[in-house]
mmCIF file of C-alpha atoms in Angstrom:
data_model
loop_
_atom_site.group_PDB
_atom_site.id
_atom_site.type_symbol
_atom_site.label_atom_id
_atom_site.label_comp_id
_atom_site.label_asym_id
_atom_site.label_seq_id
_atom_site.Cartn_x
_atom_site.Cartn_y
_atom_site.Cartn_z
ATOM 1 C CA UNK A 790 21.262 43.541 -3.541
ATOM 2 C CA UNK A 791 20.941 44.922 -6.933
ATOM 3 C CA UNK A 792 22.794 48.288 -5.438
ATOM 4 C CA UNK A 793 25.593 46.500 -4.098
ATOM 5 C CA UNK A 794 26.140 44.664 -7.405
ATOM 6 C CA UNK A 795 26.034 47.832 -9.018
ATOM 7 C CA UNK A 796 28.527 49.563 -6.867
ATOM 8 C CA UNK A 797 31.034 46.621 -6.770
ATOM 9 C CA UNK A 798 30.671 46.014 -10.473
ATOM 10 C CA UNK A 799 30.820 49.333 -12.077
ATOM 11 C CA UNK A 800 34.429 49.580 -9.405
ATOM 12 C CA UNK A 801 35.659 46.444 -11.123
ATOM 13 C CA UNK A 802 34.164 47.318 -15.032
ATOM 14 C CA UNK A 803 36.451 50.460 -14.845
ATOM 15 C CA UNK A 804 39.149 49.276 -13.438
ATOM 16 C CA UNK A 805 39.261 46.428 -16.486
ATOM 17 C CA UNK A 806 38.284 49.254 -18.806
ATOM 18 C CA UNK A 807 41.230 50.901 -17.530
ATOM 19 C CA UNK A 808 43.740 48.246 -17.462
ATOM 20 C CA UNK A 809 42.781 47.588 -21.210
ATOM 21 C CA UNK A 810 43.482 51.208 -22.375
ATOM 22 C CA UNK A 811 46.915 50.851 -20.522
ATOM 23 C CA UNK A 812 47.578 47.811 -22.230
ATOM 24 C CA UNK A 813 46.966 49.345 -25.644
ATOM 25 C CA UNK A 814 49.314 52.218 -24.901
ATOM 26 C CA UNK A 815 51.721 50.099 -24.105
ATOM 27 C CA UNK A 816 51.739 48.603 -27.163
ATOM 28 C CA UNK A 817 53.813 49.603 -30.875
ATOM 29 C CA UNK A 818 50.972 49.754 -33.874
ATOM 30 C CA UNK A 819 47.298 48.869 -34.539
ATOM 31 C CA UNK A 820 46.863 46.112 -31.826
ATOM 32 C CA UNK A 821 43.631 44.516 -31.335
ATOM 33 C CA UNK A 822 42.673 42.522 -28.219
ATOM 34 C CA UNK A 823 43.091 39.357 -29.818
ATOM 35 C CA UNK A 824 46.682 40.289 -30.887
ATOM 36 C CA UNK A 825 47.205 41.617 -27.464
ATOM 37 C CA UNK A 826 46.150 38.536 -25.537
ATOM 38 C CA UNK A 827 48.157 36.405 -27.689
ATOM 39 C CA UNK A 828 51.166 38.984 -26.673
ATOM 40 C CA UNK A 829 50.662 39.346 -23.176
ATOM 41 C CA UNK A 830 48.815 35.700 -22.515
ATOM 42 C CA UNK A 831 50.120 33.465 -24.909
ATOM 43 C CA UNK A 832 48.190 30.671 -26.592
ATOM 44 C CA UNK A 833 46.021 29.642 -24.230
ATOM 45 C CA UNK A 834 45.279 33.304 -23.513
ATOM 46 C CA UNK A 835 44.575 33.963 -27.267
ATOM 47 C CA UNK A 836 41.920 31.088 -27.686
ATOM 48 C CA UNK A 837 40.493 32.290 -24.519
ATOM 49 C CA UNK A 838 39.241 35.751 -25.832
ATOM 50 C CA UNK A 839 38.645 34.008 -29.053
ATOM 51 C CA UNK A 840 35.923 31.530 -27.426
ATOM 52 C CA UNK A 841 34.856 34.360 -25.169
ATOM 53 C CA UNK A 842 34.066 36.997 -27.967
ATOM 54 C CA UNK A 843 32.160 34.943 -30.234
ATOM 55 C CA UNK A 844 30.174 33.129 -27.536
ATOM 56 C CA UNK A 845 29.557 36.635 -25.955
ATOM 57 C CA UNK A 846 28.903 38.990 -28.701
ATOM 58 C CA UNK A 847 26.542 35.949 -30.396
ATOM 59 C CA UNK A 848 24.369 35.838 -27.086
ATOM 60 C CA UNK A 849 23.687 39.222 -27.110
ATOM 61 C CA UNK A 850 23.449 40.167 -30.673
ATOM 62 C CA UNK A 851 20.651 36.923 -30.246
ATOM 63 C CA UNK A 852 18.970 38.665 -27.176
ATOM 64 C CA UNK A 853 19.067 41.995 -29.256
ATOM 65 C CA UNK A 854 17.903 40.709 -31.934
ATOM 66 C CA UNK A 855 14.816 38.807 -29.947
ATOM 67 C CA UNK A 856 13.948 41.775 -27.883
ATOM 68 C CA UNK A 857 13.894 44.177 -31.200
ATOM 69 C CA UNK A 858 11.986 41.787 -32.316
ATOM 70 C CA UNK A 859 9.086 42.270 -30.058
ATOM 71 C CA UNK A 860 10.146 45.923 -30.405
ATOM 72 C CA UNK A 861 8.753 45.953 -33.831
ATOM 73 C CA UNK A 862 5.696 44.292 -33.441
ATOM 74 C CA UNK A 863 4.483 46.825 -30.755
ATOM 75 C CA UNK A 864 4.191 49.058 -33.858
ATOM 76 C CA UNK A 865 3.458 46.640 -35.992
ATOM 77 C CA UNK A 866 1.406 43.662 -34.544
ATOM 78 C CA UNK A 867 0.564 41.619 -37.703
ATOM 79 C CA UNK A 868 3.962 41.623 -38.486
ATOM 80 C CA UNK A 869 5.341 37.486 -39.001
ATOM 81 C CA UNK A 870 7.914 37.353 -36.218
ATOM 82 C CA UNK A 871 10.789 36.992 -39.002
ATOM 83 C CA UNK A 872 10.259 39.921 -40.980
ATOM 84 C CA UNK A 873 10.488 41.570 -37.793
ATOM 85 C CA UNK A 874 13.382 40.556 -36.514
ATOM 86 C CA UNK A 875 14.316 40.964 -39.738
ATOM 87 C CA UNK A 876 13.576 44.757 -40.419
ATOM 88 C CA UNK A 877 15.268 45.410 -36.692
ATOM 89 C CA UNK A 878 18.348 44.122 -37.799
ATOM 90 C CA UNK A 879 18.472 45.746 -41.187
ATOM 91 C CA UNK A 880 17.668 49.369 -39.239
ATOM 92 C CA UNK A 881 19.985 48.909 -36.590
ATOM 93 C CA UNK A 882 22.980 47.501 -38.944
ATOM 94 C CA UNK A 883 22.651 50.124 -41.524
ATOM 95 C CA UNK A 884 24.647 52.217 -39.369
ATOM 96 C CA UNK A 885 27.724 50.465 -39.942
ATOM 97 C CA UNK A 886 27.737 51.880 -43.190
ATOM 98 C CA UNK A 887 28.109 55.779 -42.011
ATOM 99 C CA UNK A 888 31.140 57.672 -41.966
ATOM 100 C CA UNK A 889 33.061 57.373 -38.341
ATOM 101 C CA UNK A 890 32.757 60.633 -37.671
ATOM 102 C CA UNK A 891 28.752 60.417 -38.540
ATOM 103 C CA UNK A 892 28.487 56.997 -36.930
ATOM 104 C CA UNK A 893 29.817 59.062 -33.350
ATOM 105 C CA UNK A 894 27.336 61.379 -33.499
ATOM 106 C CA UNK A 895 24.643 59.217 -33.857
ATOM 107 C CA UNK A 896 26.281 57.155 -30.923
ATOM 108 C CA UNK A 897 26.193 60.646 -28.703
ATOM 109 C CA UNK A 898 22.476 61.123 -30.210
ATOM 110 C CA UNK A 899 21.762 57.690 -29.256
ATOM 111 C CA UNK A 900 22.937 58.217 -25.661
ATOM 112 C CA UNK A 901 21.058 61.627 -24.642
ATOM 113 C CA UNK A 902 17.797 60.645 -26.304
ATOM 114 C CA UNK A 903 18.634 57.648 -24.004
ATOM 115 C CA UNK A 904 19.419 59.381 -20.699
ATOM 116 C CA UNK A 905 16.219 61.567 -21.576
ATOM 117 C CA UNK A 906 13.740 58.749 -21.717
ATOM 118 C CA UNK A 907 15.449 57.046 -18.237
ATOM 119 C CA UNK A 908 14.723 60.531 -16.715
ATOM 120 C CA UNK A 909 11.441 61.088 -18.052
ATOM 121 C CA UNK A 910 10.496 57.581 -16.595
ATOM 122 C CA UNK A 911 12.022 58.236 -13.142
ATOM 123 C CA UNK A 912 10.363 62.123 -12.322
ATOM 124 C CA UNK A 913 7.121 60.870 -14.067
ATOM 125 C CA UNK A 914 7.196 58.122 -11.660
ATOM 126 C CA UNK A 915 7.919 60.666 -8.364
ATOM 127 C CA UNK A 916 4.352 61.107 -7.613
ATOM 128 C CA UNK A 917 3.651 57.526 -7.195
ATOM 129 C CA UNK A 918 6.343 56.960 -5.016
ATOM 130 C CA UNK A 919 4.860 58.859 -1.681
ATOM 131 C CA UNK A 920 4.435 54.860 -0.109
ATOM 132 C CA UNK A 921 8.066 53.815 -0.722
ATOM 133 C CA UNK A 922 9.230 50.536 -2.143
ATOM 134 C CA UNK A 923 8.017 47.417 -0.868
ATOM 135 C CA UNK A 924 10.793 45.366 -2.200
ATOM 136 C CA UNK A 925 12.833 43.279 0.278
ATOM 137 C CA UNK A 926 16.392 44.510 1.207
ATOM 138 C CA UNK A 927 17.845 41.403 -0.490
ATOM 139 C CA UNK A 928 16.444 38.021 -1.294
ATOM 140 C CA UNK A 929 19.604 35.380 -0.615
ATOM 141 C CA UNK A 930 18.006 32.437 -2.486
ATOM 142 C CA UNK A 931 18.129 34.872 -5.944
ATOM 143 C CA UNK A 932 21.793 36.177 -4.959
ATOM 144 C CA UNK A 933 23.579 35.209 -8.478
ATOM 145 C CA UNK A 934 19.852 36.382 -10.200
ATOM 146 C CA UNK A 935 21.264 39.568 -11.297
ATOM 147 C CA UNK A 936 25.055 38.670 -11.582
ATOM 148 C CA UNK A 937 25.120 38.164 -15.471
ATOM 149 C CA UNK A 938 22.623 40.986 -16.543
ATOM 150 C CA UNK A 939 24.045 43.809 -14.711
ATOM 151 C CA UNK A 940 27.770 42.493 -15.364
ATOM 152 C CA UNK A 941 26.790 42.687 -19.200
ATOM 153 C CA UNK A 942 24.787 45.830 -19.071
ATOM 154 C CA UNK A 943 28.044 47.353 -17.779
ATOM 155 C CA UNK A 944 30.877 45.739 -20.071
ATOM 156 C CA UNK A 945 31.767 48.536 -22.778
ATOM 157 C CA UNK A 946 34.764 46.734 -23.820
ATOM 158 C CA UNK A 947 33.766 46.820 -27.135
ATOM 159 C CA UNK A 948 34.097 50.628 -27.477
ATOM 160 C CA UNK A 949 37.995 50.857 -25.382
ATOM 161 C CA UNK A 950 39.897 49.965 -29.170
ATOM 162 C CA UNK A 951 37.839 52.597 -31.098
ATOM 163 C CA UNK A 952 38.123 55.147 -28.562
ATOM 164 C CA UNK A 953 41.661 54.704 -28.209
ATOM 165 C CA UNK A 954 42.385 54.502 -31.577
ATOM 166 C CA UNK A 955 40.454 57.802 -32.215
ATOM 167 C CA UNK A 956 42.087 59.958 -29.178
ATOM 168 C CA UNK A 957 45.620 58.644 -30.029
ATOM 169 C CA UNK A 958 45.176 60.606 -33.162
ATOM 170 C CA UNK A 959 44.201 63.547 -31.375
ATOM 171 C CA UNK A 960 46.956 63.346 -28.577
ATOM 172 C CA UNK A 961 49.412 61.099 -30.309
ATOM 173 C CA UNK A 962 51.968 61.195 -27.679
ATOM 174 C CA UNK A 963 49.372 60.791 -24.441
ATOM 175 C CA UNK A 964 50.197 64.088 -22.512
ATOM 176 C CA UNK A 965 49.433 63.438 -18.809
ATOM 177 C CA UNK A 966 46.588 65.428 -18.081
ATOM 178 C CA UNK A 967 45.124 64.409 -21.588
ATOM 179 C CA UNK A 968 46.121 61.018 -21.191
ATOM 180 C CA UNK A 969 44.226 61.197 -17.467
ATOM 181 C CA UNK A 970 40.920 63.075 -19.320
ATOM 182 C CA UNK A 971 40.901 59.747 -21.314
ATOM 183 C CA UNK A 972 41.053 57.011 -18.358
ATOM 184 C CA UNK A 973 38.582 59.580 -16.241
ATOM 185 C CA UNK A 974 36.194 59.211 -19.440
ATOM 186 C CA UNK A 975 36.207 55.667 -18.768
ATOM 187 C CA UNK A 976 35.580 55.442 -15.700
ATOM 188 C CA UNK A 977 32.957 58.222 -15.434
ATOM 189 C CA UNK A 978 30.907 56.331 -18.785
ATOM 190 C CA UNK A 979 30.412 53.514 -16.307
ATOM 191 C CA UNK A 980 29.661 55.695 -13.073
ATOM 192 C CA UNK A 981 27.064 57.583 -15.182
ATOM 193 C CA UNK A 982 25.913 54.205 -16.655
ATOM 194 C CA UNK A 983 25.244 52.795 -13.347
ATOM 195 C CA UNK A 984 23.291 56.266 -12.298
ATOM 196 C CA UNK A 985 21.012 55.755 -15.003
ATOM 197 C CA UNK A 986 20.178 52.135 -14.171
ATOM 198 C CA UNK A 987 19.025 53.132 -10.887
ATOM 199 C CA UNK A 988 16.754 55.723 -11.627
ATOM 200 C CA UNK A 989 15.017 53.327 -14.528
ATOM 201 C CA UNK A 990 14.571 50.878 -11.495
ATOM 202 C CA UNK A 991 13.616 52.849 -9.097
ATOM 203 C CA UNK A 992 11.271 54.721 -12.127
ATOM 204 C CA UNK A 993 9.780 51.516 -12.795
#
């Protein structure tokens, strides 16, 4: 069940992904979604997004925010839970203060040393995996269980604007096969995403 959500999802993320690069091409100047939704949407479309962003980036910078939380105190077990929540956000927002150029190198740093602990987990796991999984093929009653986390674990919506906004410099009038490099970037982050969520399942 959690493969077929996976498969459908990361069809329909990209697609979305997609559509919103499009969008921003099609558009004259610095456009951000908000502007763009009010453009293409109207009002109603406009205080849509608006509810949507702050009630979904709040959620997870909360869940972030609780799970680094209990991050920290692994390392640190006498810790008061505020002061660790605390020095979680202050290391992961001091980032926001790099250079762009720094800040996407630590993002591509961030993302191998990523991929590198999901594979360690996975082929360290191999040996123990001679019985096979005794997980059901799909348990009905839990069928929207998954729907929200692996919907969110996909979403890199976040990241379309910048991206575009740092490629357009590069290839200011979109060549085709450029342009297509670009939208084949997109959709291969979330194919590669999904990949790696497997093998950390399966791993675990």
């Amino acid at each position: 069940l959690g493969f077929f959500y996976l498969v459908v999802f990361s069809l329909a993320v990209s697609a979305a992904h997609i559509l919103y690069w499009r969008a921003l091409d099609g558009s004259s100047g610095d456009v951000g979604i908000l502007r763009l939704a009010s453009e293409r949407l109207g009002r109603f479309g406009y205080w849509l997004a608006v509810i949507s962003i702050i009630v979904g980036l709040v959620l997870a910078l909360v869940v972030y925010l609780i799970l680094g939380g209990q991050f920290i105190k692994l390392f640190w077990p006498g810790a008061p839970w505020g002061l660790a929540v605390f020095f979680f956000w202050l290391f992961s927002a001091a980032p926001l203060f790099f250079k762009e150029s720094r800040l996407l190198n630590l993002e591509i740093s961030g993302v191998f040393f990523m991929a590198a602990i999901i594979l360690f987990v996975f082929f360290s796991a191999l040996p123990s995996a001679s019985g096979g999984l005794s997980a059901p093929f799909a348990n009905l009653g839990n069928w929207f269980l998954p729907f929200g986390a692996v919907l969110f674990s996909l979403g890199g919506w976040t990241a379309v604007e910048p991206l575009h906004k740092h490629f357009s410099k590069r290839a200011p009038n979109g060549g085709g096969g450029t342009r297509g490099s670009f939208l084949a970037g997109l959709a291969s982050g979330t194919f590669f995403s999904s990949v790696f969520y497997c093998l950390f399942v399966l791993g675990i």
